[in-house]
XYZ file of C-alpha atoms in Angstrom:
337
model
C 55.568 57.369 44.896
C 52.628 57.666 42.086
C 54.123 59.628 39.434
C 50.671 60.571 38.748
C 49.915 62.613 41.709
C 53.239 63.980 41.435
C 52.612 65.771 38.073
C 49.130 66.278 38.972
C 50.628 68.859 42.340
C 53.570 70.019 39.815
C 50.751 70.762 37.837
C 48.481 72.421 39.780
C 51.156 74.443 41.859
C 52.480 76.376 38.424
C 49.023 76.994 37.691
C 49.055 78.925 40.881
C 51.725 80.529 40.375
C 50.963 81.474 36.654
C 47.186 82.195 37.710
C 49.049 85.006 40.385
C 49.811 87.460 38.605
C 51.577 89.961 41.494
C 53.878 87.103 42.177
C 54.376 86.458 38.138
C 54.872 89.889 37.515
C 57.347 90.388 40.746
C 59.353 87.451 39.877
C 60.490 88.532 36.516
C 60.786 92.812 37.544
C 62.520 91.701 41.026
C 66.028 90.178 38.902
C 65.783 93.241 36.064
C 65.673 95.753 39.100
C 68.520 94.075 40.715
C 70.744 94.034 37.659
C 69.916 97.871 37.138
C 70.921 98.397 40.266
C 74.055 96.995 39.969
C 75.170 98.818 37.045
C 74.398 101.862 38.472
C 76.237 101.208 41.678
C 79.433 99.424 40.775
C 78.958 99.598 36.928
C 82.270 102.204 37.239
C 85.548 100.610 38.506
C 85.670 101.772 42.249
C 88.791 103.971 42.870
C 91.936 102.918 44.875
C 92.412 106.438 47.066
C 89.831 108.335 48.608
C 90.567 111.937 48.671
C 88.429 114.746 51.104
C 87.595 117.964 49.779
C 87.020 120.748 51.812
C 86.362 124.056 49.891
C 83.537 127.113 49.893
C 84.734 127.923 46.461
C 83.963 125.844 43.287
C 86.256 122.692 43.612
C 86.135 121.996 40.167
C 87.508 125.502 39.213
C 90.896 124.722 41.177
C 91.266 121.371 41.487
C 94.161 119.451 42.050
C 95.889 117.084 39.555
C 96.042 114.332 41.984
C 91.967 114.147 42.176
C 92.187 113.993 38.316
C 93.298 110.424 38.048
C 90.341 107.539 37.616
C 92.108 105.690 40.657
C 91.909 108.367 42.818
C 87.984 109.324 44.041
C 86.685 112.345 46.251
C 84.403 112.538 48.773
C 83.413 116.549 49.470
C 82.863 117.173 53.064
C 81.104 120.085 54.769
C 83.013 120.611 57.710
C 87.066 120.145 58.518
C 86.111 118.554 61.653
C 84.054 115.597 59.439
C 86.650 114.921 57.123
C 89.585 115.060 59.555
C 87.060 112.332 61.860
C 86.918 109.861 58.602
C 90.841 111.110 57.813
C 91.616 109.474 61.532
C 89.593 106.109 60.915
C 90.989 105.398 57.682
C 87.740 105.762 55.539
C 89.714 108.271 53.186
C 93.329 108.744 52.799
C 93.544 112.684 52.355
C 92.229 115.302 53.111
C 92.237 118.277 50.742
C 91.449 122.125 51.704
C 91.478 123.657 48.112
C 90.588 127.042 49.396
C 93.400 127.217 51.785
C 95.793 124.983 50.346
C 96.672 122.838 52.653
C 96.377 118.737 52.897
C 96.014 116.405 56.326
C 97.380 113.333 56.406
C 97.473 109.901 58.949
C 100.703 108.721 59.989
C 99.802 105.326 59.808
C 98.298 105.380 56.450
C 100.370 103.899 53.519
C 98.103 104.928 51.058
C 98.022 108.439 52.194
C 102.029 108.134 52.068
C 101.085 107.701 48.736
C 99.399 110.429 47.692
C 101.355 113.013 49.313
C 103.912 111.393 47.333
C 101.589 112.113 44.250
C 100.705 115.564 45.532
C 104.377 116.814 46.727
C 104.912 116.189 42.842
C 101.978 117.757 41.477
C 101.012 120.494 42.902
C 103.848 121.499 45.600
C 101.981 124.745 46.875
C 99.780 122.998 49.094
C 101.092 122.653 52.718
C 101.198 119.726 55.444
C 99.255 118.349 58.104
C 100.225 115.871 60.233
C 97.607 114.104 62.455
C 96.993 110.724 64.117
C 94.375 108.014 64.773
C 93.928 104.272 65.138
C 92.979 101.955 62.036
C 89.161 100.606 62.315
C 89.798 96.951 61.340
C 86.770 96.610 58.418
C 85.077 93.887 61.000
C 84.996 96.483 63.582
C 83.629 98.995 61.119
C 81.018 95.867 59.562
C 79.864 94.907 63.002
C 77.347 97.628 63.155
C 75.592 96.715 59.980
C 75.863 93.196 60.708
C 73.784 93.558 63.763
C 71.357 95.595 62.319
C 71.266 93.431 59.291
C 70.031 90.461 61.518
C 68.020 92.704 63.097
C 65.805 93.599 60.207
C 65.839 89.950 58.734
C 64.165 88.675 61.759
C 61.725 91.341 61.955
C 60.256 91.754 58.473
C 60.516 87.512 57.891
C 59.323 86.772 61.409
C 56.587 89.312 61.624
C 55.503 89.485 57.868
C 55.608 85.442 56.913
C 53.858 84.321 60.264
C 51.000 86.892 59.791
C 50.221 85.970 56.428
C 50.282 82.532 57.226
C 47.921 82.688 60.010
C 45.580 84.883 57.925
C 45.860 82.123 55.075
C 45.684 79.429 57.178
C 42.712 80.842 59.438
C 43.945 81.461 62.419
C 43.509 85.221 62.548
C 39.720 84.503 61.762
C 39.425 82.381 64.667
C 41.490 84.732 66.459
C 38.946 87.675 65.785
C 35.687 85.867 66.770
C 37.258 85.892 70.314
C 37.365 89.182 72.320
C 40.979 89.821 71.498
C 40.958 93.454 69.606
C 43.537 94.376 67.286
C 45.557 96.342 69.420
C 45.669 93.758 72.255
C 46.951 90.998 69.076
C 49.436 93.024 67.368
C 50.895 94.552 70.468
C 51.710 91.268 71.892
C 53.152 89.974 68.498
C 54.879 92.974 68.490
C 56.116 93.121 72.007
C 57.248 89.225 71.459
C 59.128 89.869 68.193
C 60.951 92.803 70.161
C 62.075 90.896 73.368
C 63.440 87.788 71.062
C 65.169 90.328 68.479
C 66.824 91.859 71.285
C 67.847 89.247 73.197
C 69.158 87.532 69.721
C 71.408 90.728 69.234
C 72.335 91.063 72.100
C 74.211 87.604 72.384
C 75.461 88.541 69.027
C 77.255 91.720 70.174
C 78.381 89.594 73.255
C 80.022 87.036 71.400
C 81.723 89.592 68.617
C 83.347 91.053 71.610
C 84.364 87.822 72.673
C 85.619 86.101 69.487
C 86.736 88.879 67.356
C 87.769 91.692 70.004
C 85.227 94.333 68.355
C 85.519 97.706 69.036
C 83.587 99.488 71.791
C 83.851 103.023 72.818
C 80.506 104.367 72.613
C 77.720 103.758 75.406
C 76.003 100.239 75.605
C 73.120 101.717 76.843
C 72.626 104.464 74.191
C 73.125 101.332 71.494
C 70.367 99.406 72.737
C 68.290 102.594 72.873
C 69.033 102.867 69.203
C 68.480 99.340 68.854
C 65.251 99.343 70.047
C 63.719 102.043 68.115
C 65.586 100.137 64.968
C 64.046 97.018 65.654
C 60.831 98.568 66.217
C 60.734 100.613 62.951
C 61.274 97.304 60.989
C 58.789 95.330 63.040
C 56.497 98.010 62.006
C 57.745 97.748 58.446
C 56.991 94.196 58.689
C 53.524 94.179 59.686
C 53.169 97.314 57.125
C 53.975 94.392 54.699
C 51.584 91.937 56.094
C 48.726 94.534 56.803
C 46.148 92.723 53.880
C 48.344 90.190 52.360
C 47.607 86.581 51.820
C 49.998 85.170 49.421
C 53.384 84.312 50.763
C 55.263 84.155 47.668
C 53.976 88.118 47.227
C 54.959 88.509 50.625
C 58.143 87.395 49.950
C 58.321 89.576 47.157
C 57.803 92.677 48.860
C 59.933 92.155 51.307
C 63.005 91.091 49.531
C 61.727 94.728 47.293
C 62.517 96.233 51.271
C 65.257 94.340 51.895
C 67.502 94.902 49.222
C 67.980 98.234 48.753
C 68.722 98.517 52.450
C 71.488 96.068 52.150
C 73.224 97.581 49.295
C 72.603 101.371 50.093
C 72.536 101.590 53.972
C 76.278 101.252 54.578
C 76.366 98.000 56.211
C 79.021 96.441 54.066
C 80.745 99.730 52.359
C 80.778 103.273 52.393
C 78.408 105.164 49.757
C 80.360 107.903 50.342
C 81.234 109.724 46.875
C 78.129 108.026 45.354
C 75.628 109.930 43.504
C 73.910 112.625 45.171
C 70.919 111.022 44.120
C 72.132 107.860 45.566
C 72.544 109.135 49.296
C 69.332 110.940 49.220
C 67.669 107.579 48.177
C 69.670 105.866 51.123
C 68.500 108.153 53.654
C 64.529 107.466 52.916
C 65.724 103.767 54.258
C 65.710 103.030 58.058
C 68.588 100.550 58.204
C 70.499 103.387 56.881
C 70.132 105.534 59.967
C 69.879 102.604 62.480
C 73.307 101.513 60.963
C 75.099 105.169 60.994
C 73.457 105.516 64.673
C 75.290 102.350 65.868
C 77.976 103.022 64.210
C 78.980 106.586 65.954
C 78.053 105.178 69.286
C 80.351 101.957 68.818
C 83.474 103.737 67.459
C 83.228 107.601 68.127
C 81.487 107.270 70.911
C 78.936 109.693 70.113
C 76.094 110.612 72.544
C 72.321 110.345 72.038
C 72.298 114.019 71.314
C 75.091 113.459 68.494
C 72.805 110.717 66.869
C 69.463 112.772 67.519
C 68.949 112.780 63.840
C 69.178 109.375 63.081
C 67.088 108.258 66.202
C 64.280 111.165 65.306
C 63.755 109.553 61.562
C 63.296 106.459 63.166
C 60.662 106.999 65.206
C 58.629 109.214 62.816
C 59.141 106.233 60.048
C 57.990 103.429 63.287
C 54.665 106.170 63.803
C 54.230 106.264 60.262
C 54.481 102.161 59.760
C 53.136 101.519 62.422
C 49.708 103.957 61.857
C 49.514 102.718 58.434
C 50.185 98.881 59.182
C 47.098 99.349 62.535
C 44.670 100.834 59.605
C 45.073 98.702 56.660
C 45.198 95.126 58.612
C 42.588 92.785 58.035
C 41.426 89.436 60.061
C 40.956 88.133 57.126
C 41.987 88.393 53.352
C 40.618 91.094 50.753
C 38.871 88.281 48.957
C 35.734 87.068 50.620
């Protein structure tokens, strides 16, 4: 090994990367965003309870003692029948009707033994509910967002990184001095990213099922229809990505700048229920977030395509709008001639 030649690429290569200055600039924003968004998410200490509040009136006007305490956070719900739903899968461990003064608890849940403890002693005007309702293991509540997790890691990495790097490397110009159109090329890369991620996810499920006993209630056929438009709104991300790009390191950049935000605000790992209002809005401009909450109905409520109509609607105007976007700003070539 000639040290020479070794300094001379070490050389050279930071001189690329200094000489880029997207990828410079990225580099050092990317970690500063990250940390910001940290300390806005978790920079409080998360709460212990999870209370429901149903109420027309101002909550804040009446409200209880127990919700008072930093340990103890609330989650306002519009309807009875949504709050009693999360009540039964232990996402939240009472729920509160401050209007009506009355309070629903699980039977199986020791921390909402708790709090009516809490409550009883607090404010003792406010009358019981008793219902039931099985305990979603956190795996079987994860399993959705793992799935669609993979899913969008092997569509924006796999669609984005090989396009660049056959535009760097050439092969898209050789590509478009044949009669292949642009349609005909990224419909089959398209169509071939789609049957592998599917295929991929599907094994995945399989073997969940298998191994870990996850919970299934829902439809498998309205999950891979939900699955499929999912994994073609992130394809279409992906080649939105790649549309003129020829650096990979600024392709990397953008799509960790997509990636990351979805993984922390889409649900897949936690709940941002009781985040910032500002928070959820900013969750629900991200498609993993409604691919995730899609899945999610289907696998434990067993919701119907017409219950998840929302979610499956967004997706498919965000795939048109990718996808349109991705079609008219891709180039054979790079922007530098």
């Amino acid at each position: 090994m000639s040290l020479r030649r070794f300094l001379a690429v070490l050389t050279a290569r930071n001189l690329e990367f200094v000489r880029d200055r997207s990828t410079l600039i990225w580099n050092i924003a990317f970690p500063i965003m990250l940390i910001v968004g940290f300390a806005l998410i978790f920079g409080n200490a998360n709460p212990v309870f999870k209370v429901g509040i149903l109420s027309e009136l101002d909550a804040y006007v009446s409200q209880p003692q127990i919700t008072r305490s930093e340990q103890v956070g609330t989650v306002p719900y519009a309807s009875q029948e949504q709050a009693l739903a999360a009540l039964r899968r232990h996402q939240i461990h009472l729920v509160l009707d401050v209007d009506q003064r009355l309070y629903w608890i699980n039977e199986t849940s020791r921390e909402g033994q708790v709090l009516e403890e809490l409550l009883a002693w607090q404010d003792p005007e406010y009358r019981r509910r008793l219902i039931g309702g099985f305990e979603v293991r956190y795996v079987d509540w994860a399993m959705p967002g793992v799935l669609a997790m993979n899913i969008m890691f092997a569509c924006l990495f796999g669609v984005g990184y090989v396009l660049v790097r056959y535009r760097k490397n050439g092969v898209l110009k050789r590509l478009h001095a044949t009669p292949l159109s642009t349609l005909e090329f990224l419909g089959a890369h398209m169509a071939s990213r789609l049957l592998l991620v599917m295929a991929v996810s599907a094994c995945l499920l399989a073997g969940a099922i298998w191994a870990l006993d996850i919970v299934m209630i829902g439809s498998y056929l309205n999950l891979a229809v939900v699955g499929l438009l999912g994994t073609l709104c992130l394809i279409s991300l992906g080649l939105l990505i790649a549309a003129r790009s020829r650096s990979e390191e600024l392709t990397g950049g953008l799509i960790n700048f997509s990636t990351w935000p979805m993984i922390f605000l889409s649900g897949a790992w936690f709940s941002i229920e009781g985040a910032p209002y500002w928070l959820q809005l900013l969750a629900e401009l991200l498609p993993l977030t409604h691919m995730v909450e899609a899945a999610r109905m289907i696998m434990l409520d067993a919701a119907s395509l017409a219950e998840v109509s929302y979610h499956l609607s967004v997706l498919v105007v965000m795939t048109v709008l990718f996808l349109s976007l991705g079609v008219l700003l891709f180039n054979w070539e790079s922007d530098h001639r």
